[in-house]
């Protein structure tokens, strides 16, 4: 469709313009406009807490080489790694069980639906009351953020497996264990990987939220600290760094998904 | 999946139709069991952060009586409605443009994906620094949470409108505007609405998280406050209100969805 | 020999009304016979085939194979599915190997056997492709190779060529004929097409719907081997007469059905 609408006009113009009329050009153009807009806003309306684009970029370098940043980074990611690992360890088996046993699935369905839309951040006060401000409560929150997404996707994956594949395996005399190993698990693998990727996104969100809303420490703590000391450029630099980490992690997960389940129809459907 | 539930060996006895609960009945049963378990655990263990259900309901009634809930609920809902409406407009306009014109897609695609992936709450400090500690910042957080899913779903819906349908429109001499409003948007509507539902779910998250971060008004602040005074029952009471709001908001979108897309055959409707 | 006696099955549909899928079917399939099952949609062809395969239970009657009652799937039968039922994550080679692997055949032996069949169905060179990279016709060739790889005595085929285009379908029919002529196993072949039923079958079993019953069994006197001159066969008088007769029967079933619907 796209090629049809722009191919004819293309040929009618000089070659130089054609080469410029490419996705990359527009991508860069957007970024440039955004940076210029930011620069103008920061310069004329910014005030104390809104740095300009150039100030932020300049602050990025010292921030990224400071020991303070990397210490905070390690502390944050501790909770992320532990919490996400727990979410996978809990979520995948739970999703499989729910996908397999119809009654359990029907009983749990209403709770999963509630958990999917419930802002998990609202249970932060309860977490603080029960386990305090330590690493454990951060880990628990990260796990809670990620686990529902994983369960829901794994369950869907198991349930989506084409029933005729199971019948086919039966005609060759497959028993229950073989059906699991040969059909259900490989069949659900793409969805399991999708669940893990989306769960990772949620885990990063949980990591940030817990530090911004519950314990002001690590990366979230830095944000609040810089905000308090009106250090706009450093504040923005930390935010950029967190976003960058999220993007890197998710892209890695996406790459892994494509590597592990290359037969699946295009990974990376918008769902969250 | 019913195929696995069936027994392998052919039965010679006639299968008796068994009593089965519908989805609603099952949810009600499941919720009742959950509430009973909650009550029991609350009574037996007497944990300060997990009071029994009846105590929580009592607290909720008290809070409603004191007027704590209604005012904050109204503020939260106004944040939600304002933020969601802005997101909806941006989502449909930008999404349609991205789906229809490859240059727009090239210019915005990566950034929209990146913003969808990034943990949205890290932008809260930025909004705080621009809009100050007020409703404006919270609404901006809501917009940040909910816009990008809607853009991406709308774009992919528009892009996936069958070419034959566009050709049909053009063969009757439809102008670009007519094509978009009479053919493309209606054809893309079911997928768009799926995105709008996700957007609403995320808007509720943004509302609560934003209110917890910029703790000046709303249910989010109420939760934080209750947590600070170590009142477990009040936290859970507000959480119940939040869950009702979340389910209600998503339910509303679903109702609109059903009313608008009654023509879509059940089998081809996207399940989620 | 497959012997089916007074086979009945009633399903309960979603809204609770009973669906009489099979109403007392008697049928004998001889060894090394190519039997085709023809009938209007919903007359219970798939249901019966699945029962022979041991995938589906029934209410009354018996199915025996060489005197032994069918209680589940067995190594003597394998099935080819209309939607191919290939494992999308596995290569052509692994798909063809699948049945052998489930039965514990050792790797070297099963890959050798699979290679033979891959060559037989004309897919040499595609061993490491995945189903998503193949055309419909090629996918069903994989399905046939997989079913044959386990050396069944009985091949059950449920509209195996229903999902491929007309030209591919004709090629596959010819190939199936020539494969069958080389190693004559017992085949039960379900189809919607009168031409296909006559071209392939030794006998055509015509079924009627609601309840599913056998309404007629037609012998096909066409000489074998048929694969060498399909075009000639199709122009022969016998072929034309039988297909015309089958269509007459089917058409009256359809109009009867319409009359019943109208009375309701
Ligand atoms: N699991 C089931 N539950 C309820 N009804 C069923 C079930 N399976 C089959 N039926 C019904 O039994 C009847 C026979 O179905 P079957 O699939 O055997 O027909 P068929 O002859 O193979 O039709 P087609 O030519 O369309 O494939 C149909 O009316 C069908 O709706
Ligand atoms: Mg059928």
JSON list of C-alpha atoms and ligand atoms in Angstrom, two decimals, chain B residues 2 6, chain C residues 9-14 17 19-22 39-50 56 82 158-159 190-192 207 210, ligand 1:
[
{"chain": "B", "resi": 2, "resn": "UNK", "atom": "CA", "xyz": [-11.09, -28.82, 24.90]},
{"chain": "B", "resi": 6, "resn": "UNK", "atom": "CA", "xyz": [-11.42, -35.09, 26.45]},
{"chain": "C", "resi": 9, "resn": "UNK", "atom": "CA", "xyz": [-23.10, -40.93, 18.21]},
{"chain": "C", "resi": 10, "resn": "UNK", "atom": "CA", "xyz": [-25.12, -38.00, 19.48]},
{"chain": "C", "resi": 11, "resn": "UNK", "atom": "CA", "xyz": [-23.41, -34.75, 20.35]},
{"chain": "C", "resi": 12, "resn": "UNK", "atom": "CA", "xyz": [-24.90, -32.11, 22.58]},
{"chain": "C", "resi": 13, "resn": "UNK", "atom": "CA", "xyz": [-24.53, -28.73, 20.94]},
{"chain": "C", "resi": 14, "resn": "UNK", "atom": "CA", "xyz": [-23.73, -25.56, 22.86]},
{"chain": "C", "resi": 17, "resn": "UNK", "atom": "CA", "xyz": [-29.99, -29.60, 21.68]},
{"chain": "C", "resi": 19, "resn": "UNK", "atom": "CA", "xyz": [-27.09, -33.48, 17.24]},
{"chain": "C", "resi": 20, "resn": "UNK", "atom": "CA", "xyz": [-27.42, -36.96, 15.77]},
{"chain": "C", "resi": 21, "resn": "UNK", "atom": "CA", "xyz": [-24.05, -37.18, 14.10]},
{"chain": "C", "resi": 22, "resn": "UNK", "atom": "CA", "xyz": [-24.16, -40.91, 13.37]},
{"chain": "C", "resi": 39, "resn": "UNK", "atom": "CA", "xyz": [-21.46, -36.83, 1.70]},
{"chain": "C", "resi": 40, "resn": "UNK", "atom": "CA", "xyz": [-22.94, -33.44, 2.41]},
{"chain": "C", "resi": 41, "resn": "UNK", "atom": "CA", "xyz": [-21.38, -31.21, 5.03]},
{"chain": "C", "resi": 42, "resn": "UNK", "atom": "CA", "xyz": [-22.18, -32.25, 8.59]},
{"chain": "C", "resi": 43, "resn": "UNK", "atom": "CA", "xyz": [-23.10, -35.87, 7.82]},
{"chain": "C", "resi": 44, "resn": "UNK", "atom": "CA", "xyz": [-20.52, -37.23, 10.22]},
{"chain": "C", "resi": 45, "resn": "UNK", "atom": "CA", "xyz": [-17.59, -38.11, 7.92]},
{"chain": "C", "resi": 46, "resn": "UNK", "atom": "CA", "xyz": [-14.98, -36.52, 10.15]},
{"chain": "C", "resi": 47, "resn": "UNK", "atom": "CA", "xyz": [-16.62, -37.94, 13.25]},
{"chain": "C", "resi": 48, "resn": "UNK", "atom": "CA", "xyz": [-16.48, -41.46, 11.88]},
{"chain": "C", "resi": 49, "resn": "UNK", "atom": "CA", "xyz": [-12.90, -41.11, 10.72]},
{"chain": "C", "resi": 50, "resn": "UNK", "atom": "CA", "xyz": [-11.82, -39.86, 14.13]},
{"chain": "C", "resi": 56, "resn": "UNK", "atom": "CA", "xyz": [-13.24, -39.83, 19.44]},
{"chain": "C", "resi": 82, "resn": "UNK", "atom": "CA", "xyz": [-7.23, -31.26, 6.26]},
{"chain": "C", "resi": 158, "resn": "UNK", "atom": "CA", "xyz": [-9.84, -36.24, 6.14]},
{"chain": "C", "resi": 159, "resn": "UNK", "atom": "CA", "xyz": [-10.27, -34.00, 3.10]},
{"chain": "C", "resi": 190, "resn": "UNK", "atom": "CA", "xyz": [-13.02, -38.40, 3.20]},
{"chain": "C", "resi": 191, "resn": "UNK", "atom": "CA", "xyz": [-13.90, -35.89, 0.50]},
{"chain": "C", "resi": 192, "resn": "UNK", "atom": "CA", "xyz": [-16.50, -33.40, -0.65]},
{"chain": "C", "resi": 207, "resn": "UNK", "atom": "CA", "xyz": [-23.48, -40.78, 3.34]},
{"chain": "C", "resi": 210, "resn": "UNK", "atom": "CA", "xyz": [-29.05, -35.98, 10.22]},
{"chain": "D", "resi": 1, "resn": "LIG", "atom": "N1", "xyz": [-17.59, -31.87, 19.40]},
{"chain": "D", "resi": 1, "resn": "LIG", "atom": "C1", "xyz": [-18.81, -31.68, 18.86]},
{"chain": "D", "resi": 1, "resn": "LIG", "atom": "N2", "xyz": [-19.80, -31.15, 19.60]},
{"chain": "D", "resi": 1, "resn": "LIG", "atom": "C2", "xyz": [-21.03, -30.96, 19.08]},
{"chain": "D", "resi": 1, "resn": "LIG", "atom": "N3", "xyz": [-21.37, -31.29, 17.82]},
{"chain": "D", "resi": 1, "resn": "LIG", "atom": "C3", "xyz": [-20.43, -31.82, 17.04]},
{"chain": "D", "resi": 1, "resn": "LIG", "atom": "C4", "xyz": [-19.09, -32.05, 17.51]},
{"chain": "D", "resi": 1, "resn": "LIG", "atom": "N4", "xyz": [-18.37, -32.59, 16.50]},
{"chain": "D", "resi": 1, "resn": "LIG", "atom": "C5", "xyz": [-19.21, -32.69, 15.46]},
{"chain": "D", "resi": 1, "resn": "LIG", "atom": "N5", "xyz": [-20.45, -32.24, 15.76]},
{"chain": "D", "resi": 1, "resn": "LIG", "atom": "C6", "xyz": [-21.63, -32.23, 14.88]},
{"chain": "D", "resi": 1, "resn": "LIG", "atom": "O1", "xyz": [-21.78, -33.50, 14.34]},
{"chain": "D", "resi": 1, "resn": "LIG", "atom": "C7", "xyz": [-22.17, -33.43, 12.97]},
{"chain": "D", "resi": 1, "resn": "LIG", "atom": "C8", "xyz": [-21.17, -34.17, 12.11]},
{"chain": "D", "resi": 1, "resn": "LIG", "atom": "O2", "xyz": [-19.92, -33.50, 12.15]},
{"chain": "D", "resi": 1, "resn": "LIG", "atom": "P1", "xyz": [-18.69, -33.90, 11.23]},
{"chain": "D", "resi": 1, "resn": "LIG", "atom": "O3", "xyz": [-17.60, -32.95, 11.52]},
{"chain": "D", "resi": 1, "resn": "LIG", "atom": "O4", "xyz": [-18.41, -35.34, 11.41]},
{"chain": "D", "resi": 1, "resn": "LIG", "atom": "O5", "xyz": [-19.29, -33.66, 9.78]},
{"chain": "D", "resi": 1, "resn": "LIG", "atom": "P2", "xyz": [-18.54, -33.81, 8.39]},
{"chain": "D", "resi": 1, "resn": "LIG", "atom": "O6", "xyz": [-19.33, -34.77, 7.60]},
{"chain": "D", "resi": 1, "resn": "LIG", "atom": "O7", "xyz": [-17.11, -34.08, 8.58]},
{"chain": "D", "resi": 1, "resn": "LIG", "atom": "O8", "xyz": [-18.78, -32.36, 7.81]},
{"chain": "D", "resi": 1, "resn": "LIG", "atom": "P3", "xyz": [-17.82, -31.52, 6.85]},
{"chain": "D", "resi": 1, "resn": "LIG", "atom": "O9", "xyz": [-18.00, -32.08, 5.50]},
{"chain": "D", "resi": 1, "resn": "LIG", "atom": "O10", "xyz": [-18.36, -30.14, 6.96]},
{"chain": "D", "resi": 1, "resn": "LIG", "atom": "O11", "xyz": [-16.43, -31.65, 7.37]},
{"chain": "D", "resi": 1, "resn": "LIG", "atom": "C9", "xyz": [-22.22, -31.96, 12.62]},
{"chain": "D", "resi": 1, "resn": "LIG", "atom": "O12", "xyz": [-23.59, -31.57, 12.65]},
{"chain": "D", "resi": 1, "resn": "LIG", "atom": "C10", "xyz": [-21.45, -31.29, 13.71]},
{"chain": "D", "resi": 1, "resn": "LIG", "atom": "O13", "xyz": [-21.99, -30.03, 13.99]}
]
